[in-house]
PDB file of C-alpha atoms in Angstrom:
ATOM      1  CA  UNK A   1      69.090   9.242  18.479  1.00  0.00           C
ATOM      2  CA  UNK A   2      70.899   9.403  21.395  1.00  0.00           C
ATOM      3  CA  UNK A   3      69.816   8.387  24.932  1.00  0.00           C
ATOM      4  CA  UNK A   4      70.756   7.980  28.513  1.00  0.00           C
ATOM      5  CA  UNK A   5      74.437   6.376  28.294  1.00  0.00           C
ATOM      6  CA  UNK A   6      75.165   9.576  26.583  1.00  0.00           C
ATOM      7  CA  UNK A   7      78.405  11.185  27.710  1.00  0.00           C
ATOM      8  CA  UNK A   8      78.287  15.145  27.180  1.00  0.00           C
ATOM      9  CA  UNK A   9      80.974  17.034  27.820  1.00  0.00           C
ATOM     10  CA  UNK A  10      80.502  21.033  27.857  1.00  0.00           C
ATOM     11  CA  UNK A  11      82.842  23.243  28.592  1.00  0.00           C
ATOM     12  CA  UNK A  12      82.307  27.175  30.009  1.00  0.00           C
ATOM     13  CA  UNK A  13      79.540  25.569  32.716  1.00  0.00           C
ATOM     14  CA  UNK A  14      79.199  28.429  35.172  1.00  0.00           C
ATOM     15  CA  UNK A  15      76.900  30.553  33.519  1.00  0.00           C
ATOM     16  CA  UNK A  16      74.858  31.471  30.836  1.00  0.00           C
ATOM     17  CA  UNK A  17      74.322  28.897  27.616  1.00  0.00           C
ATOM     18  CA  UNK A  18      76.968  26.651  29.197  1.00  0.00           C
ATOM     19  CA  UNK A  19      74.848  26.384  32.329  1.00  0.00           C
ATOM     20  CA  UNK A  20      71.296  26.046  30.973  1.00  0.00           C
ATOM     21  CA  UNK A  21      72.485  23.607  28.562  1.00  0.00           C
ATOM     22  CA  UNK A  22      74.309  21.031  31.825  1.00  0.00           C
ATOM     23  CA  UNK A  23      71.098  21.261  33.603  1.00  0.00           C
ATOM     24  CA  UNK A  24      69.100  20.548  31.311  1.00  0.00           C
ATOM     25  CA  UNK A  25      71.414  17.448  29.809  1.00  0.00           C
ATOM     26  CA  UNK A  26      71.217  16.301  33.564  1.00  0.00           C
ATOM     27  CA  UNK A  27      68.016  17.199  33.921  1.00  0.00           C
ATOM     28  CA  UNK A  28      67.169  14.692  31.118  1.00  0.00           C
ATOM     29  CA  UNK A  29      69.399  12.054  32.674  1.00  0.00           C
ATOM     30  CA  UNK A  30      72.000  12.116  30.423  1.00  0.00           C
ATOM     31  CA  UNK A  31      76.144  11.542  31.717  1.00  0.00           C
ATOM     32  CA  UNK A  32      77.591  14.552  31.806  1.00  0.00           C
ATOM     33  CA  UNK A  33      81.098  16.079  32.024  1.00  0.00           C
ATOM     34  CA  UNK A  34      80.426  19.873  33.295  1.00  0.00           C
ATOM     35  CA  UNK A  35      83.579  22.364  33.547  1.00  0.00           C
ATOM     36  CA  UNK A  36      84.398  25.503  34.283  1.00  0.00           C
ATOM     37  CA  UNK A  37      87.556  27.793  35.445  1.00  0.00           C
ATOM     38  CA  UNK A  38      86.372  27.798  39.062  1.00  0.00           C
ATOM     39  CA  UNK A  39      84.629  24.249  39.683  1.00  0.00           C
ATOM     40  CA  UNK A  40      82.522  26.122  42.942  1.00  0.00           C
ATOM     41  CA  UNK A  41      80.688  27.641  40.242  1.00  0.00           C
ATOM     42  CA  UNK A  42      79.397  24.399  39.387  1.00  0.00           C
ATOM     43  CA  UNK A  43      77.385  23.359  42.632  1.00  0.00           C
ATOM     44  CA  UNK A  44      74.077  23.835  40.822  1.00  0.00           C
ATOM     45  CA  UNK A  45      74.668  20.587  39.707  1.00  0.00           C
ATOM     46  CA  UNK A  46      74.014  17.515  42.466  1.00  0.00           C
ATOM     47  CA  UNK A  47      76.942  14.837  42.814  1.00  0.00           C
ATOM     48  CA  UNK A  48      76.337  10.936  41.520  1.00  0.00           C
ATOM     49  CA  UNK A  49      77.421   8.733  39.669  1.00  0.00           C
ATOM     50  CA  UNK A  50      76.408  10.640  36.126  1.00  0.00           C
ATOM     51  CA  UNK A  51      77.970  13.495  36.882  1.00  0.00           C
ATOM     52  CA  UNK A  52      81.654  14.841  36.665  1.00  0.00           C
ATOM     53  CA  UNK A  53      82.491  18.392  37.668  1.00  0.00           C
ATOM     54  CA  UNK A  54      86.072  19.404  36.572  1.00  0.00           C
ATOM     55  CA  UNK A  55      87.950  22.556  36.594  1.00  0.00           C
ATOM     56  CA  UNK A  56      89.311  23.972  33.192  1.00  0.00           C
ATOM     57  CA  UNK A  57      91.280  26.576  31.472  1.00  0.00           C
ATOM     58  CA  UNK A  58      90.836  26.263  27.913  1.00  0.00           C
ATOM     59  CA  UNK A  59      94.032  27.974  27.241  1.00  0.00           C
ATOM     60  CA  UNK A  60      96.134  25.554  28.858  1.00  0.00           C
ATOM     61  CA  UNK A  61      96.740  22.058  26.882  1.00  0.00           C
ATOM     62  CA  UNK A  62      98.094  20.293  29.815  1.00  0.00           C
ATOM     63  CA  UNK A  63      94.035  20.885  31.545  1.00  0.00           C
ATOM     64  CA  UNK A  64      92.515  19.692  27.999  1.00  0.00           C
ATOM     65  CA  UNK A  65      93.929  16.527  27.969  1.00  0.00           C
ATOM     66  CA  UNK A  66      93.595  15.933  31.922  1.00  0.00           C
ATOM     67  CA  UNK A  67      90.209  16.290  31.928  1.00  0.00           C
ATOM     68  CA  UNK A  68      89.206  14.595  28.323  1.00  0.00           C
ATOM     69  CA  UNK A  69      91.198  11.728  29.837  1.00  0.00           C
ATOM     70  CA  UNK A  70      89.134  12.131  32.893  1.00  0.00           C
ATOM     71  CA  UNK A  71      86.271  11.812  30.957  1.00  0.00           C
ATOM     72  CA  UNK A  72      87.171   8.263  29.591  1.00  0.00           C
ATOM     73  CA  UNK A  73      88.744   6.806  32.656  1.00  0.00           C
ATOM     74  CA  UNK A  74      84.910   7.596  34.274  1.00  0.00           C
ATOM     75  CA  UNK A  75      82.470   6.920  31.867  1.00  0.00           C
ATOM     76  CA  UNK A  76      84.245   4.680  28.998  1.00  0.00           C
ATOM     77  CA  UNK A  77      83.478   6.926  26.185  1.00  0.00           C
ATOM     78  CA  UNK A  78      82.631  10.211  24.842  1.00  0.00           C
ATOM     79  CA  UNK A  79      79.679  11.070  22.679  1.00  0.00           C
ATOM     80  CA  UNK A  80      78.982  14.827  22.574  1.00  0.00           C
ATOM     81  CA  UNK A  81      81.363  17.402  22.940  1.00  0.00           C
ATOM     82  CA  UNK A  82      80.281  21.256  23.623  1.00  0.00           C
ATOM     83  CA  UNK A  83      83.025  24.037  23.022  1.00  0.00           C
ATOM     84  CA  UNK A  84      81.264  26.788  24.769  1.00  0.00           C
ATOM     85  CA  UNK A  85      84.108  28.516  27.109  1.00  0.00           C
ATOM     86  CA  UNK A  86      84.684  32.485  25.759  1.00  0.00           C
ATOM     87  CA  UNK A  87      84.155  35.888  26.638  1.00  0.00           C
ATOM     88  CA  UNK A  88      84.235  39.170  24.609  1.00  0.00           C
ATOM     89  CA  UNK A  89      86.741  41.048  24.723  1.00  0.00           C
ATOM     90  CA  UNK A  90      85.456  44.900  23.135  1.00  0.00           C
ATOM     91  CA  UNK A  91      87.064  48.147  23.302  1.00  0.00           C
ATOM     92  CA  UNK A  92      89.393  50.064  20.145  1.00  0.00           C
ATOM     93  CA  UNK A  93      90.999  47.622  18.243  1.00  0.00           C
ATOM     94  CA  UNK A  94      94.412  50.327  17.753  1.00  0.00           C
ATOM     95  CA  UNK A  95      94.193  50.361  21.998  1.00  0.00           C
ATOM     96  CA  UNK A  96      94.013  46.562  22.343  1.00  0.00           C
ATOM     97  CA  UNK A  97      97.221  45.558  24.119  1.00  0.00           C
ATOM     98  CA  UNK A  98      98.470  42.185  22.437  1.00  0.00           C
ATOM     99  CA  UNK A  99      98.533  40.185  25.644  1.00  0.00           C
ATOM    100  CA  UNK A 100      94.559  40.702  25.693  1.00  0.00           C
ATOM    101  CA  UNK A 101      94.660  40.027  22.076  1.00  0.00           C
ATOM    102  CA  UNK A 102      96.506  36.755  22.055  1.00  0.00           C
ATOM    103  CA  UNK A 103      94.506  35.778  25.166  1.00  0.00           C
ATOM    104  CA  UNK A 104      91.402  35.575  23.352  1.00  0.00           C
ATOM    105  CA  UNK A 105      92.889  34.121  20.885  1.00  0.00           C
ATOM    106  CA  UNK A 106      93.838  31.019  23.026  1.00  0.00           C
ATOM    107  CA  UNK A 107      90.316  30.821  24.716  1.00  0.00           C
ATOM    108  CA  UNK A 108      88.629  30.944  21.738  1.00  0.00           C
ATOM    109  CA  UNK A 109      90.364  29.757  19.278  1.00  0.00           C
ATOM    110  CA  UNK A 110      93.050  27.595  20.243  1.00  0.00           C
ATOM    111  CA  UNK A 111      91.087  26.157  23.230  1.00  0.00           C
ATOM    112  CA  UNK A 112      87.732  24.681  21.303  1.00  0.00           C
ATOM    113  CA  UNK A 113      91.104  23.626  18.331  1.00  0.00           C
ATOM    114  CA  UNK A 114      92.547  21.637  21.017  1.00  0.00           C
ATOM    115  CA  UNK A 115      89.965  19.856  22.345  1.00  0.00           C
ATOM    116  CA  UNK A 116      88.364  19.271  19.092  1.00  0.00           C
ATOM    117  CA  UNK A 117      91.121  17.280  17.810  1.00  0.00           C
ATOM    118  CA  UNK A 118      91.370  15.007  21.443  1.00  0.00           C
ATOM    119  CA  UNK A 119      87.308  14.656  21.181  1.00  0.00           C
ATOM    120  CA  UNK A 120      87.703  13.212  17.210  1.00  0.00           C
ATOM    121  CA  UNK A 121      90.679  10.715  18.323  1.00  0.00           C
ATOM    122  CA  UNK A 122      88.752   9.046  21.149  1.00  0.00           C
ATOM    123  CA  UNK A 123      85.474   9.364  18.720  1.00  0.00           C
ATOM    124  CA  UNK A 124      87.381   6.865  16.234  1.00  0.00           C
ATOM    125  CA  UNK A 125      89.430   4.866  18.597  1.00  0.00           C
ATOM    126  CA  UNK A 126      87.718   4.600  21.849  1.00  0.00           C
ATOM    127  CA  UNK A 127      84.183   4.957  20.951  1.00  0.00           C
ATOM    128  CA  UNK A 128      82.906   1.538  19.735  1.00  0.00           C
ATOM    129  CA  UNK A 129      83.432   1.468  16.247  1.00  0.00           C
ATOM    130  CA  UNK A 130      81.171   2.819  14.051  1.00  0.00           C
ATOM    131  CA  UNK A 131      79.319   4.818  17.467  1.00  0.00           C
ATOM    132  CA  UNK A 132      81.359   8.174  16.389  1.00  0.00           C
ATOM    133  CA  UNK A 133      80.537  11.640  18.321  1.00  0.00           C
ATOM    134  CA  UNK A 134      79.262  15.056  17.492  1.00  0.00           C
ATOM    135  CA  UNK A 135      81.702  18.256  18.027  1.00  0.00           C
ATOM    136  CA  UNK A 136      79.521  21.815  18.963  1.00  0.00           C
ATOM    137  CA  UNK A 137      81.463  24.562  18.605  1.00  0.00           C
ATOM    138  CA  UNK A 138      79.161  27.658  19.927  1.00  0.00           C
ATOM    139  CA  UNK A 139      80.599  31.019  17.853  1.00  0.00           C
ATOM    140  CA  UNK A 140      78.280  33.894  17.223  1.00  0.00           C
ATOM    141  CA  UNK A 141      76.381  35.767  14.551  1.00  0.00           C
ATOM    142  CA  UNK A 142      79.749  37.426  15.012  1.00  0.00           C
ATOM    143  CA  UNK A 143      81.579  34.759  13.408  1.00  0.00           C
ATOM    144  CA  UNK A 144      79.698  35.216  10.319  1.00  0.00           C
ATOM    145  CA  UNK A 145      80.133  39.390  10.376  1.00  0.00           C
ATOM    146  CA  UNK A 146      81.793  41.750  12.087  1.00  0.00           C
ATOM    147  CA  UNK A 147      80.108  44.479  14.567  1.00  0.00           C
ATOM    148  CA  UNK A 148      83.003  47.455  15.961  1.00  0.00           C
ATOM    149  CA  UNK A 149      84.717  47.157  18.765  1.00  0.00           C
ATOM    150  CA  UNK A 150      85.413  43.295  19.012  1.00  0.00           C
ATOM    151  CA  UNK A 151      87.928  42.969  16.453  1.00  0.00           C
ATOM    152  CA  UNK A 152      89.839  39.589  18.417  1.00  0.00           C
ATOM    153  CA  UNK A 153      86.838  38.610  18.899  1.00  0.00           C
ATOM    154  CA  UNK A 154      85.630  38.234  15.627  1.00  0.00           C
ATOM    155  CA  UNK A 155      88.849  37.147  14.494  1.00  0.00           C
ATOM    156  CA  UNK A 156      88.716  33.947  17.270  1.00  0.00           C
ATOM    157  CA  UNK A 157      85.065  33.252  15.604  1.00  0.00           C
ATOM    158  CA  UNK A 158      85.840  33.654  12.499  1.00  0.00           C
ATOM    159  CA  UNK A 159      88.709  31.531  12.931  1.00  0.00           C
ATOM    160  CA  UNK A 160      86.852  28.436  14.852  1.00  0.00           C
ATOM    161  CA  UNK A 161      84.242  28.427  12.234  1.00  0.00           C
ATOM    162  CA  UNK A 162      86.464  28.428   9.183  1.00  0.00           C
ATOM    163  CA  UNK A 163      89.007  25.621  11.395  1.00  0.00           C
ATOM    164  CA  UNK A 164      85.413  23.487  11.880  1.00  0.00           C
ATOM    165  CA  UNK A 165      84.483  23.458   8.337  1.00  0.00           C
ATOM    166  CA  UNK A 166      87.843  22.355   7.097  1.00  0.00           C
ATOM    167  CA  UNK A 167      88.016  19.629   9.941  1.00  0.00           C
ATOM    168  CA  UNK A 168      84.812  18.456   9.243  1.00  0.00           C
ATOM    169  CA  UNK A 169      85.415  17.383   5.643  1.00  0.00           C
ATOM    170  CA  UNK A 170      88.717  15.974   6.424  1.00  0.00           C
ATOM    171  CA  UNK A 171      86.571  13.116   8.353  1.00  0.00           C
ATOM    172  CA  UNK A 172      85.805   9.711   6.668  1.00  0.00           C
ATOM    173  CA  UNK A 173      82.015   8.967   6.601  1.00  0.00           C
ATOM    174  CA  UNK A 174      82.572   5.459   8.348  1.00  0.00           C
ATOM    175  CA  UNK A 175      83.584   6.933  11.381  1.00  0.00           C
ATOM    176  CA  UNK A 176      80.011   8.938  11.621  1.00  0.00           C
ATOM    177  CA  UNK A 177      81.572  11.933  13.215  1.00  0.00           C
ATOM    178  CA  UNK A 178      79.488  14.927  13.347  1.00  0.00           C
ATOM    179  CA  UNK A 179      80.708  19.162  13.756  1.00  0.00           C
ATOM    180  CA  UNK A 180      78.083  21.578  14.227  1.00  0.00           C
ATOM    181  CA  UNK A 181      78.521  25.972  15.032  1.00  0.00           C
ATOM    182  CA  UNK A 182      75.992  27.147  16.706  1.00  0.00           C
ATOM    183  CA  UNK A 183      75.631  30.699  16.138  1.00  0.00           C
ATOM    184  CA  UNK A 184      73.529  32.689  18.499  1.00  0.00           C
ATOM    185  CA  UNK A 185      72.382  36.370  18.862  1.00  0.00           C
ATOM    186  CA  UNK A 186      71.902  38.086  21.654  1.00  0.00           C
ATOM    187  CA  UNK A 187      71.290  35.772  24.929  1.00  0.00           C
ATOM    188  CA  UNK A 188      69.936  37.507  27.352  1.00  0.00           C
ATOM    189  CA  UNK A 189      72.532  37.238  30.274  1.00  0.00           C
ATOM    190  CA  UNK A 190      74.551  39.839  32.800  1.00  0.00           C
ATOM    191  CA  UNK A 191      76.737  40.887  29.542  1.00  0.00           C
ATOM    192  CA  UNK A 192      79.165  42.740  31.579  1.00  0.00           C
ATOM    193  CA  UNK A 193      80.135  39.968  34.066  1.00  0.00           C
ATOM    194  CA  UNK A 194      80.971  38.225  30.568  1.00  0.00           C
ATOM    195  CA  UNK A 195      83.145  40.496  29.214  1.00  0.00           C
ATOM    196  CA  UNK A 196      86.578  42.973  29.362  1.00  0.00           C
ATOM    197  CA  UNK A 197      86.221  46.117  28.156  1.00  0.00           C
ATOM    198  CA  UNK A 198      88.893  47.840  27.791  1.00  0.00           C
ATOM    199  CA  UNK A 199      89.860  52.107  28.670  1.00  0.00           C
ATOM    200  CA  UNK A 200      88.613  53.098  25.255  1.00  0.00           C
ATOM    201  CA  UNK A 201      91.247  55.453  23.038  1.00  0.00           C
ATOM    202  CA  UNK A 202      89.922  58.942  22.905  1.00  0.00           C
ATOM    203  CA  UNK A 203      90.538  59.396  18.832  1.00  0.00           C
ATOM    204  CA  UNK A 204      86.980  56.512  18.745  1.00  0.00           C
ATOM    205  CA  UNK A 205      85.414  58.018  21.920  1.00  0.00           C
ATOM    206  CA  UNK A 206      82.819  60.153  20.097  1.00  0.00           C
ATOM    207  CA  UNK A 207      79.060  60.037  20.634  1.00  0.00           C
ATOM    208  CA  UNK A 208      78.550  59.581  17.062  1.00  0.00           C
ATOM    209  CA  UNK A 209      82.002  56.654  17.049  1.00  0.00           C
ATOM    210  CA  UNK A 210      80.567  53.450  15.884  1.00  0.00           C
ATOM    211  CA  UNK A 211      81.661  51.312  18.644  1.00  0.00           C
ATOM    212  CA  UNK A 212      79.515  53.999  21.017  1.00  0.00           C
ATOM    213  CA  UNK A 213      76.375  53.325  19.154  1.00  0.00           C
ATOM    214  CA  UNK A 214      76.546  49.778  19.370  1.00  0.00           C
ATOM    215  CA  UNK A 215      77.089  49.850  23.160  1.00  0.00           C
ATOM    216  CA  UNK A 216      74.392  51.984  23.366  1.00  0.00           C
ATOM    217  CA  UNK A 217      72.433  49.487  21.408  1.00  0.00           C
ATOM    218  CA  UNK A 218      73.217  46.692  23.779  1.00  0.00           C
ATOM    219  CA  UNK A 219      72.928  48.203  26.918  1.00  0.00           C
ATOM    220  CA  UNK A 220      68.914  49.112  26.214  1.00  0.00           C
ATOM    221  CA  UNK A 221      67.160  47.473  28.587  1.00  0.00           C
ATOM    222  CA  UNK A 222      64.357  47.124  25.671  1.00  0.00           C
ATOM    223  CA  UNK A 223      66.480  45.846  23.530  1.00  0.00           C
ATOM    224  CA  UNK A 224      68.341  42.925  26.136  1.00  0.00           C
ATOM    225  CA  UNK A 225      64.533  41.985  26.222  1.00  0.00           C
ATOM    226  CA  UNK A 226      64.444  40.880  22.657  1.00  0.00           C
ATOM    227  CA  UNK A 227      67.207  38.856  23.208  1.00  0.00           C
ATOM    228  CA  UNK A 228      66.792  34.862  23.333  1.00  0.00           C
ATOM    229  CA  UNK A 229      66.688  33.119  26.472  1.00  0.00           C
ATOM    230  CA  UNK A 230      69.603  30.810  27.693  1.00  0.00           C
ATOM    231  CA  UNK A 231      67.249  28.026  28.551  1.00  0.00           C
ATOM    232  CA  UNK A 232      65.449  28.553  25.123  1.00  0.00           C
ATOM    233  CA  UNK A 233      68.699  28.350  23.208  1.00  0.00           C
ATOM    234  CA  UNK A 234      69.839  25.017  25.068  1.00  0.00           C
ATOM    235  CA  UNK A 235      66.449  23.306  24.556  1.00  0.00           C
ATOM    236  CA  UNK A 236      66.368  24.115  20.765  1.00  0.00           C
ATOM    237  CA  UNK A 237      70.468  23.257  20.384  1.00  0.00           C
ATOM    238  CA  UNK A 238      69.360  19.910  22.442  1.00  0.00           C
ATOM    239  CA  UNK A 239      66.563  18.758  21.025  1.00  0.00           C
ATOM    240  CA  UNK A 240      68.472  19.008  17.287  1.00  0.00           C
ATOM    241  CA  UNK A 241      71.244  17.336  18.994  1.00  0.00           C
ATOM    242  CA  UNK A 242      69.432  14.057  20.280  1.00  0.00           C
ATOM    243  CA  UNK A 243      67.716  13.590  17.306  1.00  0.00           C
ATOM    244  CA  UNK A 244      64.316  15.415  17.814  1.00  0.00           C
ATOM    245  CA  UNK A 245      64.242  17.140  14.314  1.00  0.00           C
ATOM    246  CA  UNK A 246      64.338  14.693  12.115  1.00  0.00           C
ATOM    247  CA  UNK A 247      66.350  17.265   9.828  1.00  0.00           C
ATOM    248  CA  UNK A 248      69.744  15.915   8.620  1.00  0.00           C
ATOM    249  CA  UNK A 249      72.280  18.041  11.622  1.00  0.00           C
ATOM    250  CA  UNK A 250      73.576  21.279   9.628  1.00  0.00           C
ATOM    251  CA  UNK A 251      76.987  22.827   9.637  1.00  0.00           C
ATOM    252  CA  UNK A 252      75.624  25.865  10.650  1.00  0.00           C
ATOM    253  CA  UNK A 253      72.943  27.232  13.391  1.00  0.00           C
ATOM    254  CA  UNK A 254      71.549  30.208  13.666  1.00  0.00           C
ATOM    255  CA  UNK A 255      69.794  31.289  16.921  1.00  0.00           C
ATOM    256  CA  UNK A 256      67.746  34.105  17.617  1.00  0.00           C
ATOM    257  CA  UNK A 257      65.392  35.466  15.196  1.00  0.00           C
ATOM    258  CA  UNK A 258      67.559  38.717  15.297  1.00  0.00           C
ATOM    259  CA  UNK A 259      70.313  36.546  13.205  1.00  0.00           C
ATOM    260  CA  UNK A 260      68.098  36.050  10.399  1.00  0.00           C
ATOM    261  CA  UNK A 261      67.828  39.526   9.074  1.00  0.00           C
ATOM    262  CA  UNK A 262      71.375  40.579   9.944  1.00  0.00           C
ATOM    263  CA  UNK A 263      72.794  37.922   7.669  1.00  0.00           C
ATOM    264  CA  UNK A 264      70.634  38.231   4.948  1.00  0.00           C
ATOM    265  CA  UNK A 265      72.032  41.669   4.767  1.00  0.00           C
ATOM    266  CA  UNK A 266      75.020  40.820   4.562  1.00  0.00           C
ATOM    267  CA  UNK A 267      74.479  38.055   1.913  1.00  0.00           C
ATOM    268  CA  UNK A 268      72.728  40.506  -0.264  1.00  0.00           C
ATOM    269  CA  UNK A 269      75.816  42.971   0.457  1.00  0.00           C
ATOM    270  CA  UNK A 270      78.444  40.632  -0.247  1.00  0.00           C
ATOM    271  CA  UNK A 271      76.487  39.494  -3.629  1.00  0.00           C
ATOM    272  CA  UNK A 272      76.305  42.987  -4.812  1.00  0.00           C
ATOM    273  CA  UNK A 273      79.610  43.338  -4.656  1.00  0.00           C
ATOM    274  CA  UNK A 274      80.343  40.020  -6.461  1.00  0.00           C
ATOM    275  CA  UNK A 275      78.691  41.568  -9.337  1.00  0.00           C
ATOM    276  CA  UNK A 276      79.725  44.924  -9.446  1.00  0.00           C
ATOM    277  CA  UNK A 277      83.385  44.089  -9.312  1.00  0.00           C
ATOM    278  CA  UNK A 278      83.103  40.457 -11.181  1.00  0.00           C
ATOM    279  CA  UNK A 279      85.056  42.284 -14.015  1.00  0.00           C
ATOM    280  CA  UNK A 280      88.043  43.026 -12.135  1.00  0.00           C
ATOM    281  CA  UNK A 281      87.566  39.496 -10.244  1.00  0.00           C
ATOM    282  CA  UNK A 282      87.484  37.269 -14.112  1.00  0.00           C
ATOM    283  CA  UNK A 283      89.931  39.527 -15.933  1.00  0.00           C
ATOM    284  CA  UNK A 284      92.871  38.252 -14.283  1.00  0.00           C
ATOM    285  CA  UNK A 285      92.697  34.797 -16.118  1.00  0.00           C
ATOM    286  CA  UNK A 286      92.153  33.985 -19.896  1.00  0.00           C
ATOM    287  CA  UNK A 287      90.959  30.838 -19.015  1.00  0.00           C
ATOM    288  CA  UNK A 288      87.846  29.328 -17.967  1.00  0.00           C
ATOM    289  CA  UNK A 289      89.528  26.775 -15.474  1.00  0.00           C
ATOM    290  CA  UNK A 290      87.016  27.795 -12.831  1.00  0.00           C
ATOM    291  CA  UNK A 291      84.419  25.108 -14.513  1.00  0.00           C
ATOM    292  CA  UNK A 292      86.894  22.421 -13.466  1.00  0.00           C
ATOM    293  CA  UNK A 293      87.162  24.212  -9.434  1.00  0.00           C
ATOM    294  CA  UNK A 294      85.687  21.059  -7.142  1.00  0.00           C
ATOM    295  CA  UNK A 295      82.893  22.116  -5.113  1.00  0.00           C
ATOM    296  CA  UNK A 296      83.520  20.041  -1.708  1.00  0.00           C
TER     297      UNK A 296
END
């Protein structure tokens, strides 16, 4: 349960999730750290004494660790930290330049990396002991499947979430640290002021290419309608955070009813072809030393 003297510190504040979820932590008089690339973009939020606006590239280190030590030298602590700086890069992956590549790469990959490991040091040595902190990492439905047209993309998701889960077991239970990926579906936002797309390569430029039918898809105004609010996402992500759900906090979260079916598919995919091939998969050992694998 967590109250009040609360320190939050969110990054990717100037629009969208990142936004809703700052007012509504000040809003609910929480401290919070808010940041953003431009810090203008941040004057929906009044000045005092429990807030701190920052600006912040999450690609460069140098900016990480100013402004987590920011954070300390203000409010004494750090309790909640919210990874939620990123954009999507789309267009053909053989027509992605690498600079655009390794770009997204750093924001978001590397960046959320970076300041995850700052956020777990001053969890276990400033934080009183035993106090600990929660790390939110907000990926995608996309960082549990791919979709065309986003292959960096995926890859940077796919990447945070399997860098979470491994850092997340590494921690000792004494120090009550907590990671959590949010994974949403669509939020309804301006989706092209979030974004780079790319001059597409004409070989994938086809009315029937896949990449086509997905834009298609999420340009619809009736289907942007579907999509989950930003202010409903933040309220549900906040009220598991302070403790409102009694639920023990999962690895995972899903958000968006949308997320539901499309990962059942692909669970029921991915099992089907666990059986069909499990010959191939068990015939390359005599052995049955996968009874003695530990499950962790």
């Amino acid at each position: 349960m967590l109250d009040s003297s609360t320190v939050w510190f969110i990054t990717g504040c100037s629009s969208g999730l990142g936004k809703s979820l700052a007012s509504l932590v000040h809003s609910a008089g929480h401290r919070l750290v808010a940041t953003a690339r431009n810090v203008d973009s941040l004057s929906y939020l009044p000045d005092g004494p429990n807030v701190l606006k920052l600006g912040l590239d999450v690609t460069s280190k140098p900016a990480i660790h100013e402004t987590l030590s920011a954070t300390v030298a203000k409010f004494g602590r750090l309790d909640i930290v919210v990874n939620n700086a990123g954009y999507v890069l789309m267009g053909d992956t053989e027509a992605i330049p690498e600079s655009d590549a390794r770009l997204q790469l750093d924001t978001l990959f590397w960046g959320p990396a970076l300041i995850s490991q700052e956020a777990v040091r001053i969890f276990r040595e400033v934080n009183p002991p035993g106090v600990g902190g929660t790390v939110v990492q907000i990926s995608s439905i996309g960082g549990y499947m791919a979709f065309p047209g986003s292959a960096f993309y995926q890859a940077g998701k796919f990447a945070l979430g399997g860098f979470t889960e491994s850092f997340a077991k590494e921690m000792h239970p004494d120090w009550r640290i907590r990671f959590l990926v949010v994974a949403p579906g669509g939020i309804k936002s301006n989706f092209g002021s979030n974004g780079k797309f790319l001059p597409r390569h004409p070989a994938y430029d086809t009315p029937e290419g896949p990449l086509n039918q997905l834009l298609k898809y999420m340009m619809d105004p009736a289907a942007q309608a579907s999509f989950s609010g930003a202010d409903d996402c933040a309220k549900a992500l906040f009220d598991v955070l302070v403790g409102q759900d009694e639920r023990q906090l999962p690895g995972r979260l899903l958000l968006g009813p949308e997320t539901l079916p499309l990962l059942e598919a692909e669970m029921r995919k991915t099992r089907e072809e666990m059986e069909a091939w499990r010959d191939v998969t068990v015939s390359t050992s005599s052995t049955c030393g996968a009874k003695n694998v530990p499950i962790l």
